[in-house]
GROMACS .gro file of C-alpha atoms in nm:
model
  481
    1UNK     CA    1   0.000   0.000   0.000
    2UNK     CA    2   0.148   0.333  -0.112
    3UNK     CA    3   0.137   0.601   0.157
    4UNK     CA    4   0.084   0.968   0.089
    5UNK     CA    5   0.362   1.207   0.184
    6UNK     CA    6   0.231   1.292   0.528
    7UNK     CA    7  -0.080   1.089   0.601
    8UNK     CA    8  -0.200   0.734   0.582
    9UNK     CA    9  -0.466   0.667   0.315
   10UNK     CA   10  -0.829   0.644   0.426
   11UNK     CA   11  -1.101   0.392   0.344
   12UNK     CA   12  -1.442   0.301   0.480
   13UNK     CA   13  -1.459   0.003   0.717
   14UNK     CA   14  -1.663  -0.189   0.460
   15UNK     CA   15  -1.404  -0.140   0.185
   16UNK     CA   16  -1.140  -0.319   0.392
   17UNK     CA   17  -1.367  -0.589   0.532
   18UNK     CA   18  -1.445  -0.445   0.876
   19UNK     CA   19  -1.796  -0.473   1.020
   20UNK     CA   20  -1.892  -0.125   1.139
   21UNK     CA   21  -2.123  -0.248   1.414
   22UNK     CA   22  -1.827  -0.429   1.576
   23UNK     CA   23  -1.640  -0.098   1.597
   24UNK     CA   24  -1.948   0.056   1.760
   25UNK     CA   25  -1.958  -0.237   2.003
   26UNK     CA   26  -1.593  -0.171   2.093
   27UNK     CA   27  -1.659   0.198   2.156
   28UNK     CA   28  -1.967   0.114   2.362
   29UNK     CA   29  -1.771  -0.137   2.567
   30UNK     CA   30  -1.487   0.099   2.658
   31UNK     CA   31  -1.746   0.358   2.756
   32UNK     CA   32  -1.932   0.104   2.969
   33UNK     CA   33  -1.610   0.017   3.150
   34UNK     CA   34  -1.529   0.389   3.192
   35UNK     CA   35  -1.202   0.343   3.002
   36UNK     CA   36  -1.103   0.699   2.917
   37UNK     CA   37  -0.980   0.688   2.559
   38UNK     CA   38  -0.831   1.002   2.406
   39UNK     CA   39  -0.786   0.874   2.051
   40UNK     CA   40  -0.843   0.563   1.843
   41UNK     CA   41  -0.724   0.473   1.495
   42UNK     CA   42  -0.800   0.143   1.322
   43UNK     CA   43  -0.603   0.043   1.011
   44UNK     CA   44  -0.651  -0.249   0.777
   45UNK     CA   45  -0.459  -0.327   0.458
   46UNK     CA   46  -0.261  -0.008   0.521
   47UNK     CA   47  -0.565   0.220   0.525
   48UNK     CA   48  -0.733   0.405   0.811
   49UNK     CA   49  -1.084   0.259   0.836
   50UNK     CA   50  -1.200   0.429   1.157
   51UNK     CA   51  -1.059   0.709   1.368
   52UNK     CA   52  -1.175   0.934   1.645
   53UNK     CA   53  -1.057   1.178   1.909
   54UNK     CA   54  -1.239   1.247   2.232
   55UNK     CA   55  -1.265   1.628   2.246
   56UNK     CA   56  -1.078   1.830   2.365
   57UNK     CA   57  -0.810   1.596   2.219
   58UNK     CA   58  -0.748   1.656   1.848
   59UNK     CA   59  -0.558   1.475   1.568
   60UNK     CA   60  -0.267   1.718   1.540
   61UNK     CA   61  -0.172   1.707   1.908
   62UNK     CA   62   0.112   1.479   2.023
   63UNK     CA   63   0.049   1.256   2.322
   64UNK     CA   64   0.284   1.126   2.591
   65UNK     CA   65   0.371   0.766   2.505
   66UNK     CA   66   0.526   0.658   2.835
   67UNK     CA   67   0.664   0.306   2.783
   68UNK     CA   68   0.543   0.281   2.424
   69UNK     CA   69   0.866   0.479   2.374
   70UNK     CA   70   1.053   0.155   2.444
   71UNK     CA   71   0.950   0.001   2.112
   72UNK     CA   72   1.098   0.300   1.927
   73UNK     CA   73   1.422   0.259   2.125
   74UNK     CA   74   1.433  -0.109   2.031
   75UNK     CA   75   1.395  -0.009   1.668
   76UNK     CA   76   1.700   0.216   1.692
   77UNK     CA   77   1.902  -0.072   1.839
   78UNK     CA   78   1.793  -0.295   1.552
   79UNK     CA   79   1.912  -0.035   1.305
   80UNK     CA   80   2.245  -0.001   1.484
   81UNK     CA   81   2.290  -0.379   1.475
   82UNK     CA   82   2.215  -0.381   1.102
   83UNK     CA   83   2.470  -0.102   1.050
   84UNK     CA   84   2.729  -0.309   1.237
   85UNK     CA   85   2.811  -0.058   1.511
   86UNK     CA   86   2.692  -0.293   1.787
   87UNK     CA   87   2.593  -0.656   1.833
   88UNK     CA   88   2.342  -0.809   2.071
   89UNK     CA   89   2.625  -1.005   2.233
   90UNK     CA   90   2.815  -0.691   2.335
   91UNK     CA   91   2.840  -0.661   2.711
   92UNK     CA   92   2.695  -0.355   2.882
   93UNK     CA   93   3.008  -0.292   3.090
   94UNK     CA   94   3.226  -0.271   2.779
   95UNK     CA   95   3.073   0.064   2.682
   96UNK     CA   96   3.127   0.244   3.012
   97UNK     CA   97   3.473   0.169   3.157
   98UNK     CA   98   3.478   0.501   3.346
   99UNK     CA   99   3.147   0.441   3.522
  100UNK     CA  100   3.200   0.087   3.653
  101UNK     CA  101   3.182   0.007   4.024
  102UNK     CA  102   3.499  -0.103   4.199
  103UNK     CA  103   3.378  -0.463   4.209
  104UNK     CA  104   3.209  -0.579   3.888
  105UNK     CA  105   3.001  -0.883   3.977
  106UNK     CA  106   2.988  -1.192   3.759
  107UNK     CA  107   2.627  -1.122   3.661
  108UNK     CA  108   2.692  -0.759   3.576
  109UNK     CA  109   2.990  -0.860   3.363
  110UNK     CA  110   2.773  -1.111   3.176
  111UNK     CA  111   2.489  -0.866   3.099
  112UNK     CA  112   2.455  -0.811   2.723
  113UNK     CA  113   2.257  -0.574   2.501
  114UNK     CA  114   2.013  -0.857   2.429
  115UNK     CA  115   1.939  -0.884   2.802
  116UNK     CA  116   1.853  -0.514   2.818
  117UNK     CA  117   1.620  -0.561   2.522
  118UNK     CA  118   1.434  -0.862   2.662
  119UNK     CA  119   1.406  -0.723   3.018
  120UNK     CA  120   1.625  -1.005   3.140
  121UNK     CA  121   1.903  -0.803   3.302
  122UNK     CA  122   1.903  -1.007   3.623
  123UNK     CA  123   1.777  -0.727   3.849
  124UNK     CA  124   1.506  -0.799   4.103
  125UNK     CA  125   1.343  -0.454   4.087
  126UNK     CA  126   1.301  -0.179   3.831
  127UNK     CA  127   1.616   0.032   3.835
  128UNK     CA  128   1.452   0.358   3.725
  129UNK     CA  129   1.392   0.503   4.072
  130UNK     CA  130   1.759   0.460   4.158
  131UNK     CA  131   1.862   0.631   3.835
  132UNK     CA  132   1.639   0.933   3.893
  133UNK     CA  133   1.765   0.958   4.252
  134UNK     CA  134   2.132   0.974   4.146
  135UNK     CA  135   2.259   1.298   4.299
  136UNK     CA  136   2.527   1.351   4.035
  137UNK     CA  137   2.280   1.295   3.749
  138UNK     CA  138   2.489   1.004   3.617
  139UNK     CA  139   2.219   0.750   3.544
  140UNK     CA  140   2.461   0.511   3.375
  141UNK     CA  141   2.679   0.485   3.684
  142UNK     CA  142   2.374   0.446   3.907
  143UNK     CA  143   2.254   0.155   3.692
  144UNK     CA  144   2.592  -0.019   3.698
  145UNK     CA  145   2.620   0.014   4.074
  146UNK     CA  146   2.299  -0.177   4.146
  147UNK     CA  147   2.316  -0.544   4.252
  148UNK     CA  148   2.233  -0.806   3.986
  149UNK     CA  149   2.113  -1.108   4.183
  150UNK     CA  150   2.004  -1.324   3.887
  151UNK     CA  151   2.194  -1.458   3.592
  152UNK     CA  152   2.112  -1.236   3.292
  153UNK     CA  153   1.863  -1.394   3.053
  154UNK     CA  154   1.702  -1.618   3.315
  155UNK     CA  155   1.465  -1.380   3.497
  156UNK     CA  156   1.211  -1.139   3.343
  157UNK     CA  157   1.165  -0.807   3.519
  158UNK     CA  158   1.011  -0.504   3.353
  159UNK     CA  159   1.292  -0.256   3.391
  160UNK     CA  160   1.271   0.093   3.244
  161UNK     CA  161   1.631   0.161   3.345
  162UNK     CA  162   1.738  -0.114   3.106
  163UNK     CA  163   1.585   0.076   2.814
  164UNK     CA  164   1.764   0.392   2.924
  165UNK     CA  165   2.089   0.198   2.903
  166UNK     CA  166   2.008   0.107   2.542
  167UNK     CA  167   1.975   0.478   2.468
  168UNK     CA  168   2.302   0.550   2.647
  169UNK     CA  169   2.484   0.277   2.454
  170UNK     CA  170   2.347   0.401   2.123
  171UNK     CA  171   2.462   0.755   2.198
  172UNK     CA  172   2.804   0.628   2.301
  173UNK     CA  173   2.864   0.434   1.980
  174UNK     CA  174   2.691   0.665   1.730
  175UNK     CA  175   2.778   1.004   1.878
  176UNK     CA  176   2.411   1.104   1.843
  177UNK     CA  177   2.120   1.111   2.082
  178UNK     CA  178   1.853   0.851   2.028
  179UNK     CA  179   1.610   1.102   1.873
  180UNK     CA  180   1.879   1.243   1.643
  181UNK     CA  181   1.978   0.892   1.538
  182UNK     CA  182   1.617   0.798   1.457
  183UNK     CA  183   1.526   1.121   1.277
  184UNK     CA  184   1.677   1.041   0.933
  185UNK     CA  185   1.626   0.666   0.970
  186UNK     CA  186   1.267   0.646   1.100
  187UNK     CA  187   1.092   0.975   1.169
  188UNK     CA  188   1.164   1.147   0.838
  189UNK     CA  189   1.082   0.847   0.613
  190UNK     CA  190   0.749   0.805   0.796
  191UNK     CA  191   0.684   1.182   0.796
  192UNK     CA  192   0.669   1.186   1.175
  193UNK     CA  193   0.710   1.556   1.235
  194UNK     CA  194   0.839   1.731   1.547
  195UNK     CA  195   0.880   1.432   1.779
  196UNK     CA  196   1.018   1.522   2.121
  197UNK     CA  197   1.192   1.298   2.375
  198UNK     CA  198   1.286   1.368   2.736
  199UNK     CA  199   1.652   1.364   2.838
  200UNK     CA  200   1.838   1.273   3.155
  201UNK     CA  201   2.052   1.532   3.340
  202UNK     CA  202   2.346   1.440   3.115
  203UNK     CA  203   2.163   1.487   2.786
  204UNK     CA  204   2.083   1.125   2.703
  205UNK     CA  205   1.729   1.052   2.582
  206UNK     CA  206   1.541   0.859   2.849
  207UNK     CA  207   1.467   0.571   2.611
  208UNK     CA  208   1.212   0.387   2.822
  209UNK     CA  209   0.969   0.679   2.831
  210UNK     CA  210   0.946   1.042   2.725
  211UNK     CA  211   0.864   1.023   2.353
  212UNK     CA  212   0.575   1.239   2.231
  213UNK     CA  213   0.414   1.189   1.888
  214UNK     CA  214   0.063   1.193   1.741
  215UNK     CA  215  -0.181   0.903   1.719
  216UNK     CA  216  -0.129   0.877   1.344
  217UNK     CA  217   0.246   0.857   1.407
  218UNK     CA  218   0.183   0.560   1.636
  219UNK     CA  219  -0.027   0.402   1.361
  220UNK     CA  220   0.250   0.456   1.104
  221UNK     CA  221   0.500   0.289   1.335
  222UNK     CA  222   0.271  -0.011   1.377
  223UNK     CA  223   0.210  -0.030   1.001
  224UNK     CA  224   0.585  -0.027   0.940
  225UNK     CA  225   0.622  -0.333   1.165
  226UNK     CA  226   0.319  -0.500   1.007
  227UNK     CA  227   0.493  -0.454   0.669
  228UNK     CA  228   0.806  -0.622   0.808
  229UNK     CA  229   1.006  -0.300   0.797
  230UNK     CA  230   0.912  -0.180   0.446
  231UNK     CA  231   0.770   0.167   0.381
  232UNK     CA  232   0.664   0.273   0.032
  233UNK     CA  233   0.883  -0.005  -0.102
  234UNK     CA  234   1.192   0.112   0.088
  235UNK     CA  235   1.354  -0.104   0.356
  236UNK     CA  236   1.349   0.094   0.685
  237UNK     CA  237   1.403  -0.189   0.934
  238UNK     CA  238   1.571  -0.521   0.867
  239UNK     CA  239   1.303  -0.790   0.834
  240UNK     CA  240   1.499  -1.032   1.050
  241UNK     CA  241   1.501  -0.772   1.327
  242UNK     CA  242   1.123  -0.721   1.302
  243UNK     CA  243   1.068  -1.094   1.337
  244UNK     CA  244   1.310  -1.128   1.626
  245UNK     CA  245   1.199  -0.819   1.817
  246UNK     CA  246   0.832  -0.915   1.806
  247UNK     CA  247   0.881  -1.284   1.891
  248UNK     CA  248   0.892  -1.428   2.241
  249UNK     CA  249   1.246  -1.392   2.374
  250UNK     CA  250   1.175  -1.455   2.742
  251UNK     CA  251   0.886  -1.590   2.946
  252UNK     CA  252   0.700  -1.338   3.161
  253UNK     CA  253   0.424  -1.557   3.302
  254UNK     CA  254   0.203  -1.855   3.244
  255UNK     CA  255  -0.020  -1.709   2.973
  256UNK     CA  256  -0.389  -1.743   3.056
  257UNK     CA  257  -0.613  -1.440   3.017
  258UNK     CA  258  -0.345  -1.181   3.090
  259UNK     CA  259  -0.182  -1.000   2.801
  260UNK     CA  260   0.112  -0.929   3.029
  261UNK     CA  261   0.200  -1.299   3.057
  262UNK     CA  262   0.224  -1.414   2.694
  263UNK     CA  263   0.596  -1.361   2.651
  264UNK     CA  264   0.819  -1.061   2.584
  265UNK     CA  265   1.032  -0.977   2.282
  266UNK     CA  266   1.272  -0.688   2.238
  267UNK     CA  267   1.067  -0.411   2.399
  268UNK     CA  268   0.746  -0.553   2.251
  269UNK     CA  269   0.480  -0.752   2.437
  270UNK     CA  270   0.332  -1.070   2.298
  271UNK     CA  271  -0.049  -1.087   2.321
  272UNK     CA  272  -0.314  -1.351   2.289
  273UNK     CA  273  -0.438  -1.433   1.936
  274UNK     CA  274  -0.083  -1.422   1.788
  275UNK     CA  275  -0.084  -1.043   1.819
  276UNK     CA  276   0.193  -0.819   1.954
  277UNK     CA  277   0.207  -0.464   2.082
  278UNK     CA  278   0.404  -0.179   2.225
  279UNK     CA  279   0.232  -0.006   2.512
  280UNK     CA  280   0.269   0.267   2.772
  281UNK     CA  281   0.120   0.355   3.107
  282UNK     CA  282  -0.243   0.467   3.127
  283UNK     CA  283  -0.340   0.314   2.794
  284UNK     CA  284  -0.101   0.413   2.513
  285UNK     CA  285  -0.115   0.129   2.258
  286UNK     CA  286   0.033   0.028   1.926
  287UNK     CA  287  -0.131  -0.309   1.852
  288UNK     CA  288  -0.013  -0.507   1.550
  289UNK     CA  289  -0.237  -0.787   1.421
  290UNK     CA  290  -0.052  -0.983   1.148
  291UNK     CA  291  -0.323  -1.240   1.077
  292UNK     CA  292  -0.582  -0.964   1.033
  293UNK     CA  293  -0.341  -0.731   0.845
  294UNK     CA  294  -0.445  -0.461   1.092
  295UNK     CA  295  -0.303  -0.203   1.330
  296UNK     CA  296  -0.472  -0.025   1.619
  297UNK     CA  297  -0.335   0.295   1.774
  298UNK     CA  298  -0.484   0.421   2.100
  299UNK     CA  299  -0.402   0.695   2.346
  300UNK     CA  300  -0.583   0.708   2.677
  301UNK     CA  301  -0.591   0.798   3.043
  302UNK     CA  302  -0.701   0.477   3.214
  303UNK     CA  303  -0.590   0.278   3.514
  304UNK     CA  304  -0.686  -0.063   3.369
  305UNK     CA  305  -0.517  -0.133   3.038
  306UNK     CA  306  -0.627  -0.497   3.025
  307UNK     CA  307  -0.990  -0.385   2.997
  308UNK     CA  308  -0.908  -0.202   2.672
  309UNK     CA  309  -0.732  -0.507   2.528
  310UNK     CA  310  -1.024  -0.727   2.628
  311UNK     CA  311  -1.256  -0.492   2.441
  312UNK     CA  312  -1.035  -0.518   2.132
  313UNK     CA  313  -1.036  -0.898   2.142
  314UNK     CA  314  -1.407  -0.928   2.224
  315UNK     CA  315  -1.543  -0.677   1.974
  316UNK     CA  316  -1.295  -0.565   1.709
  317UNK     CA  317  -1.132  -0.900   1.644
  318UNK     CA  318  -1.457  -1.067   1.526
  319UNK     CA  319  -1.521  -0.770   1.297
  320UNK     CA  320  -1.241  -0.851   1.051
  321UNK     CA  321  -1.374  -1.038   0.746
  322UNK     CA  322  -1.175  -1.167   0.447
  323UNK     CA  323  -1.364  -0.962   0.188
  324UNK     CA  324  -1.531  -0.620   0.164
  325UNK     CA  325  -1.871  -0.605   0.333
  326UNK     CA  326  -2.199  -0.444   0.237
  327UNK     CA  327  -2.264  -0.096   0.371
  328UNK     CA  328  -2.566  -0.077   0.604
  329UNK     CA  329  -2.716   0.158   0.861
  330UNK     CA  330  -2.439   0.082   1.109
  331UNK     CA  331  -2.190   0.249   0.874
  332UNK     CA  332  -2.368   0.583   0.910
  333UNK     CA  333  -2.412   0.524   1.282
  334UNK     CA  334  -2.035   0.467   1.324
  335UNK     CA  335  -1.949   0.788   1.137
  336UNK     CA  336  -2.188   0.984   1.358
  337UNK     CA  337  -2.054   0.812   1.671
  338UNK     CA  338  -1.694   0.895   1.589
  339UNK     CA  339  -1.777   1.257   1.506
  340UNK     CA  340  -1.939   1.315   1.846
  341UNK     CA  341  -1.670   1.166   2.071
  342UNK     CA  342  -1.584   1.383   2.370
  343UNK     CA  343  -1.477   1.368   2.731
  344UNK     CA  344  -1.778   1.477   2.930
  345UNK     CA  345  -1.734   1.784   3.148
  346UNK     CA  346  -1.910   1.809   3.485
  347UNK     CA  347  -2.241   1.989   3.446
  348UNK     CA  348  -2.385   2.039   3.791
  349UNK     CA  349  -2.496   2.396   3.829
  350UNK     CA  350  -2.407   2.664   3.577
  351UNK     CA  351  -2.415   2.968   3.806
  352UNK     CA  352  -2.381   3.084   4.165
  353UNK     CA  353  -2.466   3.412   4.336
  354UNK     CA  354  -2.119   3.392   4.490
  355UNK     CA  355  -1.945   3.460   4.159
  356UNK     CA  356  -1.959   3.837   4.195
  357UNK     CA  357  -1.807   3.821   4.545
  358UNK     CA  358  -1.512   3.596   4.470
  359UNK     CA  359  -1.436   3.705   4.114
  360UNK     CA  360  -1.092   3.864   4.096
  361UNK     CA  361  -0.995   3.787   4.456
  362UNK     CA  362  -0.649   3.641   4.500
  363UNK     CA  363  -0.614   3.358   4.751
  364UNK     CA  364  -0.273   3.267   4.889
  365UNK     CA  365  -0.219   2.905   4.992
  366UNK     CA  366  -0.082   2.848   5.341
  367UNK     CA  367   0.299   2.825   5.330
  368UNK     CA  368   0.329   2.480   5.489
  369UNK     CA  369   0.089   2.327   5.233
  370UNK     CA  370   0.185   2.481   4.902
  371UNK     CA  371   0.441   2.217   4.800
  372UNK     CA  372   0.219   1.917   4.862
  373UNK     CA  373   0.211   1.681   4.564
  374UNK     CA  374   0.066   1.619   4.319
  375UNK     CA  375  -0.063   1.973   4.256
  376UNK     CA  376   0.171   2.224   4.424
  377UNK     CA  377  -0.059   2.526   4.417
  378UNK     CA  378   0.081   2.851   4.560
  379UNK     CA  379  -0.196   3.098   4.492
  380UNK     CA  380  -0.525   3.115   4.311
  381UNK     CA  381  -0.755   3.373   4.149
  382UNK     CA  382  -1.058   3.332   3.924
  383UNK     CA  383  -1.242   3.597   3.724
  384UNK     CA  384  -1.583   3.511   3.580
  385UNK     CA  385  -1.733   3.620   3.250
  386UNK     CA  386  -2.064   3.531   3.088
  387UNK     CA  387  -1.963   3.201   2.931
  388UNK     CA  388  -1.608   3.157   3.054
  389UNK     CA  389  -1.366   3.229   3.335
  390UNK     CA  390  -0.998   3.310   3.366
  391UNK     CA  391  -0.814   3.106   3.629
  392UNK     CA  392  -0.484   3.261   3.736
  393UNK     CA  393  -0.271   3.034   3.950
  394UNK     CA  394   0.086   2.999   4.054
  395UNK     CA  395   0.255   2.660   4.040
  396UNK     CA  396   0.614   2.706   3.921
  397UNK     CA  397   0.526   3.051   3.785
  398UNK     CA  398   0.209   3.251   3.735
  399UNK     CA  399  -0.010   3.116   3.454
  400UNK     CA  400  -0.363   3.174   3.332
  401UNK     CA  401  -0.611   2.915   3.208
  402UNK     CA  402  -0.931   2.998   3.019
  403UNK     CA  403  -1.222   2.780   3.135
  404UNK     CA  404  -1.554   2.721   2.961
  405UNK     CA  405  -1.875   2.737   3.162
  406UNK     CA  406  -1.972   2.369   3.153
  407UNK     CA  407  -1.788   2.319   2.824
  408UNK     CA  408  -1.425   2.281   2.717
  409UNK     CA  409  -1.206   2.571   2.612
  410UNK     CA  410  -0.863   2.476   2.478
  411UNK     CA  411  -0.683   2.807   2.462
  412UNK     CA  412  -0.423   2.787   2.740
  413UNK     CA  413  -0.064   2.684   2.794
  414UNK     CA  414   0.101   2.667   3.136
  415UNK     CA  415   0.439   2.558   3.270
  416UNK     CA  416   0.460   2.225   3.455
  417UNK     CA  417   0.798   2.078   3.550
  418UNK     CA  418   0.964   2.326   3.317
  419UNK     CA  419   0.756   2.224   3.014
  420UNK     CA  420   0.489   2.415   2.827
  421UNK     CA  421   0.170   2.217   2.881
  422UNK     CA  422  -0.149   2.272   2.680
  423UNK     CA  423  -0.461   2.277   2.895
  424UNK     CA  424  -0.832   2.251   2.817
  425UNK     CA  425  -1.052   2.374   3.100
  426UNK     CA  426  -1.410   2.392   3.219
  427UNK     CA  427  -1.596   2.491   3.535
  428UNK     CA  428  -1.928   2.432   3.706
  429UNK     CA  429  -2.073   2.492   4.051
  430UNK     CA  430  -2.134   2.199   4.286
  431UNK     CA  431  -2.329   2.419   4.525
  432UNK     CA  432  -2.367   2.789   4.594
  433UNK     CA  433  -2.023   2.797   4.759
  434UNK     CA  434  -1.841   2.505   4.589
  435UNK     CA  435  -1.676   2.551   4.250
  436UNK     CA  436  -1.550   2.257   4.041
  437UNK     CA  437  -1.266   2.322   3.794
  438UNK     CA  438  -1.157   2.059   3.540
  439UNK     CA  439  -0.814   2.097   3.384
  440UNK     CA  440  -0.723   1.848   3.110
  441UNK     CA  441  -0.359   1.842   2.994
  442UNK     CA  442  -0.441   1.755   2.633
  443UNK     CA  443  -0.098   1.627   2.530
  444UNK     CA  444  -0.092   1.387   2.826
  445UNK     CA  445  -0.327   1.136   2.993
  446UNK     CA  446  -0.374   1.363   3.293
  447UNK     CA  447  -0.668   1.561   3.424
  448UNK     CA  448  -0.676   1.741   3.756
  449UNK     CA  449  -1.006   1.831   3.918
  450UNK     CA  450  -1.009   2.114   4.171
  451UNK     CA  451  -1.301   2.142   4.410
  452UNK     CA  452  -1.289   2.492   4.556
  453UNK     CA  453  -1.494   2.567   4.869
  454UNK     CA  454  -1.531   2.937   4.952
  455UNK     CA  455  -1.601   3.038   5.316
  456UNK     CA  456  -1.591   3.413   5.378
  457UNK     CA  457  -1.232   3.517   5.297
  458UNK     CA  458  -1.099   3.162   5.317
  459UNK     CA  459  -1.077   2.888   5.058
  460UNK     CA  460  -1.029   2.511   5.075
  461UNK     CA  461  -0.913   2.335   4.758
  462UNK     CA  462  -0.927   1.959   4.704
  463UNK     CA  463  -0.730   1.837   4.400
  464UNK     CA  464  -0.736   1.491   4.246
  465UNK     CA  465  -0.606   1.332   3.926
  466UNK     CA  466  -0.785   1.092   3.694
  467UNK     CA  467  -0.484   0.856   3.686
  468UNK     CA  468  -0.143   0.835   3.846
  469UNK     CA  469  -0.211   0.945   4.202
  470UNK     CA  470  -0.468   0.795   4.437
  471UNK     CA  471  -0.481   1.049   4.714
  472UNK     CA  472  -0.680   1.370   4.723
  473UNK     CA  473  -0.463   1.668   4.807
  474UNK     CA  474  -0.623   1.938   5.026
  475UNK     CA  475  -0.486   2.287   5.082
  476UNK     CA  476  -0.622   2.598   5.251
  477UNK     CA  477  -0.576   2.963   5.170
  478UNK     CA  478  -0.694   3.315   5.243
  479UNK     CA  479  -0.783   3.617   5.032
  480UNK     CA  480  -0.497   3.869   5.025
  481UNK     CA  481  -0.639   4.144   4.804
   0.00000   0.00000   0.00000
């Protein structure tokens, strides 16, 4: 299938043998299970047959991939192997003689690149926390200093630090960061524009997380693997690498109904039904279905990723037929369904008599509470208009967010952890004195809900996230203007 310069070709579900009512059943099922999808793209025979974004998410926005980044890192390693600058048998310690501990254990000495790829390093816990905690910012040294209790290759442990080490090795041998290495080899041929990737304190791409691309970029990546590394007739990835990386390299459980126990390849998960995938926390998926000649790309903000996979197997999988199917009323229903997708905003009470009293007042959060995670609010001010409001708050610096009155407005960018973060916002009143603010970071899975209770010149703010943190954070403040 010939791709256009920037986009994948489109087709109707019926043209590529997909039953539209099965796609509707999938969408209904994820909604029933309250699985918060942000985007969905279904490809068959190289063509996009169904796609949708839950407003305020939109097609052009990148999305945090979390551990789906790992599959891209694996791809870079495969390319480096094909170019002959590394081999899978190379030992990890051989690349970093200046960062080795005084006593190199037998297991550390035996650890190879292939063990990093298959998550079989021999560690008994994920190394990432120790890397981030390294006071000198030397994540490589922190990794090499950790004990390796198991013989490499014998013990599966999901280990994001191992993927970071792949990035560090690639940078060491190529002289380029992971993203710079992949740009001419992967991103440019696939017309993946403006990818970004987090770096460690020493300028090495994080590898195991931190890549940000669009949903269609995820779909292109999956289609490339489905085509065994060919793109528009040009070899991008060695076919042998595609086969090896997506095959079971190490056991990670006893199978059964869990798609996290079907075996692990080189930064790819094996699934039931002879399917494989890359995935990331909170529901970022690139699902490759060779027998169906299909790819599914999903971004989401959910705490139960297995539920989404179950919905794919239960509803989408039976919808693939060998030949085109007849268009019926479900085809129109699917188009209408996809066009109306949105994340619902709270709609409790559109107005309060209190608005005039609190509008424009600045509330300062009590000093001993302002740094409490996960939402380190320092001060707060909201000004109401007819159909919107302007929320001015100080986290790392002072930022403003435009909120819609019981609808989304996506006009704001604020700074979080040093990064510009696009926000969609809405507000409603829970009662005469309780305001509910919804802030959706629309390039991430995250949403924070602020419940603001006004009492005279005091304010109490409860904050909670949709995913990632369980606890509700409560702070108190007083009007200072």
